[in-house]
Short mmCIF file of N, CA and C in Angstrom, two decimals:
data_model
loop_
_atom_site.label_atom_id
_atom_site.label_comp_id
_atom_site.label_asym_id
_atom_site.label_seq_id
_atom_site.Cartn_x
_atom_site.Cartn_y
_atom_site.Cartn_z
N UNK A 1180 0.85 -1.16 0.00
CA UNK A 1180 0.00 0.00 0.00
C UNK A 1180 0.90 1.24 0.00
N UNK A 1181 0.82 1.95 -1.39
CA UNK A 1181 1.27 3.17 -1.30
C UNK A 1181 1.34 4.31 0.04
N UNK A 1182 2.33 5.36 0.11
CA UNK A 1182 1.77 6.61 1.16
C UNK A 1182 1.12 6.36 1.98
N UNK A 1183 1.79 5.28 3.10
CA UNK A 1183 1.85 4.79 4.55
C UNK A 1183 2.71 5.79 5.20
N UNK A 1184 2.44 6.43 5.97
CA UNK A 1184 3.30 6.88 7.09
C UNK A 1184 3.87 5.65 7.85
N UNK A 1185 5.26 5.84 7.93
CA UNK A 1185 6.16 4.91 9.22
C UNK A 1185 6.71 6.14 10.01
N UNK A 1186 6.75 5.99 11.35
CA UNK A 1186 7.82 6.48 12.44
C UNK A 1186 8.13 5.77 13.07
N UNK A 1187 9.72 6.13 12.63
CA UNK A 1187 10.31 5.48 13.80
C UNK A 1187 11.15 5.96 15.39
N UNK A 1188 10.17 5.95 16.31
CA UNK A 1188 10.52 6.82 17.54
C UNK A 1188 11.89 6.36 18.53
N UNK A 1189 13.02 6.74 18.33
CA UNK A 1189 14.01 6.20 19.41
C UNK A 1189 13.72 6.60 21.02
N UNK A 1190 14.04 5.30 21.52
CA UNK A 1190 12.76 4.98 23.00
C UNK A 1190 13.89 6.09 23.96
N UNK A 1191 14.95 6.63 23.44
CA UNK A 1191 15.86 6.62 24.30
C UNK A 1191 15.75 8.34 24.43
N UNK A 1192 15.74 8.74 23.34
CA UNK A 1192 15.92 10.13 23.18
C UNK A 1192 14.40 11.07 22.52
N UNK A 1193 13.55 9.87 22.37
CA UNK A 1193 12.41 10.48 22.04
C UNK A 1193 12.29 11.20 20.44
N UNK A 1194 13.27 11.08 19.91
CA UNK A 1194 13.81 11.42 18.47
C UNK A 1194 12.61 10.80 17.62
N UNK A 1195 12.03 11.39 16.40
CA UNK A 1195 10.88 10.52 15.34
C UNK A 1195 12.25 10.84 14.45
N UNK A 1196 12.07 9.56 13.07
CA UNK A 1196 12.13 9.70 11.96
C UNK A 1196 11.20 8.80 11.19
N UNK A 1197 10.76 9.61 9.94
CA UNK A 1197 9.54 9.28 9.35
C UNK A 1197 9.99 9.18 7.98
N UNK A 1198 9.42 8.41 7.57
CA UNK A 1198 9.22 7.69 5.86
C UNK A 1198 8.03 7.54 5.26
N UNK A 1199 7.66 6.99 3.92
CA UNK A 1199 6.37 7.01 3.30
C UNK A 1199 6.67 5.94 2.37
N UNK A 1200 5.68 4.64 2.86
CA UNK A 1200 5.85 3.39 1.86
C UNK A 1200 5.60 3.20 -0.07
N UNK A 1201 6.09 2.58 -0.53
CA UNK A 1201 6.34 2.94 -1.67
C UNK A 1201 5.20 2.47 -2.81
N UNK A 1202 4.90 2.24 -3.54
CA UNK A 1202 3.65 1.60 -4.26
C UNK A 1202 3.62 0.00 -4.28
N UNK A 1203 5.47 -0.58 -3.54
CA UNK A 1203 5.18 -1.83 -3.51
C UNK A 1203 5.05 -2.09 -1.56
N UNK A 1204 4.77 -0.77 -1.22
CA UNK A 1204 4.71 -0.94 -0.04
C UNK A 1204 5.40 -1.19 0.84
N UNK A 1205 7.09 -1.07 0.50
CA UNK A 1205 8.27 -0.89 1.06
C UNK A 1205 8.46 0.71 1.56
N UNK A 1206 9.53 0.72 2.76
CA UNK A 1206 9.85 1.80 3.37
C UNK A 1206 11.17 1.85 4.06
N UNK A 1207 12.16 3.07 3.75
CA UNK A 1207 13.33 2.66 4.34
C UNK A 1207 13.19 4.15 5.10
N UNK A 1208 13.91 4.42 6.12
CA UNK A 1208 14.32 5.04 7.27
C UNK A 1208 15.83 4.96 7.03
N UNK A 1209 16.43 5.71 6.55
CA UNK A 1209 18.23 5.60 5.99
C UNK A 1209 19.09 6.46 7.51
N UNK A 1210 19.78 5.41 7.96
CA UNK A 1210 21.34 5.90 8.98
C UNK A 1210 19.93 6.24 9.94
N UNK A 1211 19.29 5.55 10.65
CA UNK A 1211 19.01 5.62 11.96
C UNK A 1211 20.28 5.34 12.93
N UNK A 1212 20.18 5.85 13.93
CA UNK A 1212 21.29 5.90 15.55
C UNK A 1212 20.91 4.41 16.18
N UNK A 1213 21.70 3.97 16.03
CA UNK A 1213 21.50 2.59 16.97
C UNK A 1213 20.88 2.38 18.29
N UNK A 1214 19.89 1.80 18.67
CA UNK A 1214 19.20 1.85 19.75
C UNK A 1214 17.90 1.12 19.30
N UNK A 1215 17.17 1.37 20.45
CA UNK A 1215 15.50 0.55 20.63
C UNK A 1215 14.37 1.53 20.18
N UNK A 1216 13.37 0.88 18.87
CA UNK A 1216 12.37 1.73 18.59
C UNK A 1216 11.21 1.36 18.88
N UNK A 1217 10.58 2.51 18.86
CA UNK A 1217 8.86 2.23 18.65
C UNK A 1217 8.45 2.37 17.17
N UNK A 1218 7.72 1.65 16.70
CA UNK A 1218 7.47 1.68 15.39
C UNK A 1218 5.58 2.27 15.02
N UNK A 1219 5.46 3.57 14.19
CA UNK A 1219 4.22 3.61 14.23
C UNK A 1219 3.65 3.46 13.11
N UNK A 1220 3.00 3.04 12.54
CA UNK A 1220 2.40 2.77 11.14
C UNK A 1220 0.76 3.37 11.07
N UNK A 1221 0.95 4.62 9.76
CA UNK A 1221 -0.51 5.10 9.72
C UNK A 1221 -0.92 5.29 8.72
N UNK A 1222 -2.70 5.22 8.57
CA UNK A 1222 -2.70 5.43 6.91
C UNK A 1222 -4.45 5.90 7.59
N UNK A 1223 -5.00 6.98 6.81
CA UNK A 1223 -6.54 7.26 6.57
C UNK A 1223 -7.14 6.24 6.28
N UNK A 1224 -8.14 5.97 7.18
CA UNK A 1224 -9.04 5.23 7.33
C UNK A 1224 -8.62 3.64 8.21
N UNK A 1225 -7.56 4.14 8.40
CA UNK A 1225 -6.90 2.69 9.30
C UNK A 1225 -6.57 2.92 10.45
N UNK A 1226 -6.71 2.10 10.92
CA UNK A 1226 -6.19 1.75 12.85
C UNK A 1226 -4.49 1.83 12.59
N UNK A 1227 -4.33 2.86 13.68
CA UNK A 1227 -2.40 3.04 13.82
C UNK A 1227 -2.17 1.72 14.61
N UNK A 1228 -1.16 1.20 13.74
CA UNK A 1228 -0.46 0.22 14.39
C UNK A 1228 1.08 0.28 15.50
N UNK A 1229 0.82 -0.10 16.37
CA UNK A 1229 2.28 0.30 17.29
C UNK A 1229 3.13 -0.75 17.59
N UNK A 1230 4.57 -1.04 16.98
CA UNK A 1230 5.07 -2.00 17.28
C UNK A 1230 6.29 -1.06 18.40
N UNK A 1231 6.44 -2.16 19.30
CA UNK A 1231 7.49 -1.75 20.27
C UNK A 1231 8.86 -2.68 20.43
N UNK A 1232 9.70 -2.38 20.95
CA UNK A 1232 11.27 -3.07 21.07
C UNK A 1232 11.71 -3.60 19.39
N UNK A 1233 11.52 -2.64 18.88
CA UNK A 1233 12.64 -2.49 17.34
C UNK A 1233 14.09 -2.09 17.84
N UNK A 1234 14.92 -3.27 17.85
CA UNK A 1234 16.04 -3.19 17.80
C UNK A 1234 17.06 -3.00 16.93
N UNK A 1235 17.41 -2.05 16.71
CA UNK A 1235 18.37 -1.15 15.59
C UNK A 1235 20.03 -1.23 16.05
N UNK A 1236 20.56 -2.47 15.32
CA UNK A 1236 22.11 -2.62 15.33
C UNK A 1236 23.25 -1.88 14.02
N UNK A 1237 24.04 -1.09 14.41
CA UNK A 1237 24.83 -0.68 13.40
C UNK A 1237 25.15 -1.57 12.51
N UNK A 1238 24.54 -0.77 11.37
CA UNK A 1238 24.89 -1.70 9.67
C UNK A 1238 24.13 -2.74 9.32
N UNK A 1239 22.93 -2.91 10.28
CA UNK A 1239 21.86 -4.08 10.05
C UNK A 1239 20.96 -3.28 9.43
N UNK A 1240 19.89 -3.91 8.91
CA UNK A 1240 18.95 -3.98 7.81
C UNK A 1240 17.57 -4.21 8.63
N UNK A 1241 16.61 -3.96 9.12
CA UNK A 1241 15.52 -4.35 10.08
C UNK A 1241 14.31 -4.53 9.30
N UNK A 1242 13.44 -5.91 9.24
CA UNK A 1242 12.57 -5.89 7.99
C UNK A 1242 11.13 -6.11 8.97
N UNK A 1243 9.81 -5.07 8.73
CA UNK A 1243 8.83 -5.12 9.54
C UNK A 1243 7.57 -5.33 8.53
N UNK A 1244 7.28 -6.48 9.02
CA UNK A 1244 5.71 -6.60 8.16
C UNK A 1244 4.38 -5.93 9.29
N UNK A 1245 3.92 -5.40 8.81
CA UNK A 1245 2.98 -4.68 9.32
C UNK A 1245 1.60 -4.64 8.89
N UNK A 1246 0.41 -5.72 8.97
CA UNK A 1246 -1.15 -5.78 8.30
C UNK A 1246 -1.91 -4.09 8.67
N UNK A 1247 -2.50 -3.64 8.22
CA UNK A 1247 -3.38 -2.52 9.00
C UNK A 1247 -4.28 -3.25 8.71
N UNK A 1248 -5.39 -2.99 9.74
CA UNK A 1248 -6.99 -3.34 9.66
C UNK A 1248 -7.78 -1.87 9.79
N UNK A 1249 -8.63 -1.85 8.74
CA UNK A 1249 -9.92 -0.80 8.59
C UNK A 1249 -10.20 -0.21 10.22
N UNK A 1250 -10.37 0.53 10.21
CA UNK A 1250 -10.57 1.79 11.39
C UNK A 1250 -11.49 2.91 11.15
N UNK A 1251 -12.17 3.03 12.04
CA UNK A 1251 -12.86 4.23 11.99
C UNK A 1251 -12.58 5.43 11.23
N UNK A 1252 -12.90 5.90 10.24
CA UNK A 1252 -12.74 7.50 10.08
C UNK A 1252 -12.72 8.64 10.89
N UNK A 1253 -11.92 9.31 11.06
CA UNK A 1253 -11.61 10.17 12.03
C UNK A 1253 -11.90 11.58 11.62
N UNK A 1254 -13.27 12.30 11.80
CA UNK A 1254 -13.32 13.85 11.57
C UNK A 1254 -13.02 14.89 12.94
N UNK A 1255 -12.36 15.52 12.11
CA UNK A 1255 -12.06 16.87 13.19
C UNK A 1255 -12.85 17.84 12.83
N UNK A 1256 -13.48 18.83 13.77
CA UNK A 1256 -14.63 19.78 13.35
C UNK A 1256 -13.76 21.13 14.33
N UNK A 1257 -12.95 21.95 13.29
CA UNK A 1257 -12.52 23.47 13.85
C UNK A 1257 -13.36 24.46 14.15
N UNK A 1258 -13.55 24.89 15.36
CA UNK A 1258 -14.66 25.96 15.73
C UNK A 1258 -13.73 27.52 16.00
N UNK A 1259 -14.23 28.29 14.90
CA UNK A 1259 -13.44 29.54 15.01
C UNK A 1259 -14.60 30.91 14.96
N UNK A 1260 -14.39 31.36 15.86
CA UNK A 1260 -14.85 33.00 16.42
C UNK A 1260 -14.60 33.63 16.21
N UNK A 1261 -15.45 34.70 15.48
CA UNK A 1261 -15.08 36.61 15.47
C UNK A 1261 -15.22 37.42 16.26
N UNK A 1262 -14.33 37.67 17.09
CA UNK A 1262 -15.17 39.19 18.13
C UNK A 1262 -15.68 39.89 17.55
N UNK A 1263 -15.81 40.15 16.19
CA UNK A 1263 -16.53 41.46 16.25
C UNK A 1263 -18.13 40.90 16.17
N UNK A 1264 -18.48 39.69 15.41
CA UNK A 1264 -19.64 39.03 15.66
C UNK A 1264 -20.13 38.11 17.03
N UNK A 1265 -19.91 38.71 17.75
CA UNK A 1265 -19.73 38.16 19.17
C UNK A 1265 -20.87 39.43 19.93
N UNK A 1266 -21.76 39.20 20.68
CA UNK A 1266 -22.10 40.38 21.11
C UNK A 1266 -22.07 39.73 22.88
N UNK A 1267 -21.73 41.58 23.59
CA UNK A 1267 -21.29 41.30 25.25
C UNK A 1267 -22.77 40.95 25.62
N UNK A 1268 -24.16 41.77 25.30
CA UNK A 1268 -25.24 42.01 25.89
C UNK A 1268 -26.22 40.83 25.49
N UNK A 1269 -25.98 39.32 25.68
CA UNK A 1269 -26.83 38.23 25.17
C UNK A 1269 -27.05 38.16 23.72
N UNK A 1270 -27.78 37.26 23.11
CA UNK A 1270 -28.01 36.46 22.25
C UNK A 1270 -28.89 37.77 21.53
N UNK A 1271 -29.08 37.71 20.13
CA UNK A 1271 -29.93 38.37 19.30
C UNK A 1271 -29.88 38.01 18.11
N UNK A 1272 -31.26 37.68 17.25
CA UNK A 1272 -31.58 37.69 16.07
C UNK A 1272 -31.09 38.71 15.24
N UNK A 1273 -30.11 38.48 14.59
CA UNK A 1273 -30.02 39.29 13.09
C UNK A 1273 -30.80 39.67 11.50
N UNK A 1274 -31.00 38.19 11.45
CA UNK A 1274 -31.30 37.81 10.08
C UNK A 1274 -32.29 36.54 10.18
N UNK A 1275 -33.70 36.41 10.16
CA UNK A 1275 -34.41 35.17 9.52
C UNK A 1275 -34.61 34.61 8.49
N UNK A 1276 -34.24 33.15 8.23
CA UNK A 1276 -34.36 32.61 6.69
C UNK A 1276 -35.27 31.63 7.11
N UNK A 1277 -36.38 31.31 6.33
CA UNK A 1277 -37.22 30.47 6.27
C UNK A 1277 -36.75 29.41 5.12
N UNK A 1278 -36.43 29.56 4.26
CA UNK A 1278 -36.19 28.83 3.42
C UNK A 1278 -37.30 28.41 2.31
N UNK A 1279 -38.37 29.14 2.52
CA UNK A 1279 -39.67 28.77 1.96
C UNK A 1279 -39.89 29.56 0.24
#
C-alpha cells in the first residue's frame, strides 16, 4: 500500500524519523542511531499500528511486516470566532431565513 506513514521513535531520546511506503509498499528510514524503537504505522481510514522493542544494530537492515486493519474514520470539526460578531449584551436575532 502506497503513502503509509512509518515512524520510527528512538525509546531513548524520544527522536521521530519518518518515511512514506512505496507503491510496492516498502519503506526505508536511511542511517538511523542505533538503539531501541517504537514503530508507528498510519494510513486514513486505518487503525495506527504500534510495534514496540525495534532493535536497531549498526549496519543491520531491520525488515517489519505490518497488516493494517480498517478503522474508523476520524473527523475533526474546527470551531473559530469573530469578536466582532460576538455580542457582550446576550443572544440576538439578526437575520431570519425560512427557506420557503
Amino acid at each position: 500500500m502506497p503513502g503509509v506513514r512509518v515512524t520510527a521513535i528512538h525509546v531513548a531520546t524520544k527522536t521521530s524519523y519518518t518515511a512514506s511506503t512505496t507503491a510496492s509498499g516498502d519503506f526505508t528510514v536511511p542511517a538511523l542511531p542505533v538503539g531501541n524503537y517504537q514503530m508507528r504505522v498510519e494510513n486514513t481510514g486505518f487503525k495506527t499500528e504500534v510495534v514496540n522493542d525495534i532493535v536497531v544494530a549498526a549496519g543491520a537492515t531491520v525488515r517489519l511486516d505490518v497488516a493494517l486493519e480498517l478503522g474508523a474514520t476520524q473527523q475533526t470539526v474546527e470551531v473559530a470566532t469573530n469578536a466582532q460578531a460576538c455580542s457582550r449584551h446576550g443572544p440576538r436575532v439578526t437575520e431570519v431565513s425560512t427557506g420557503w
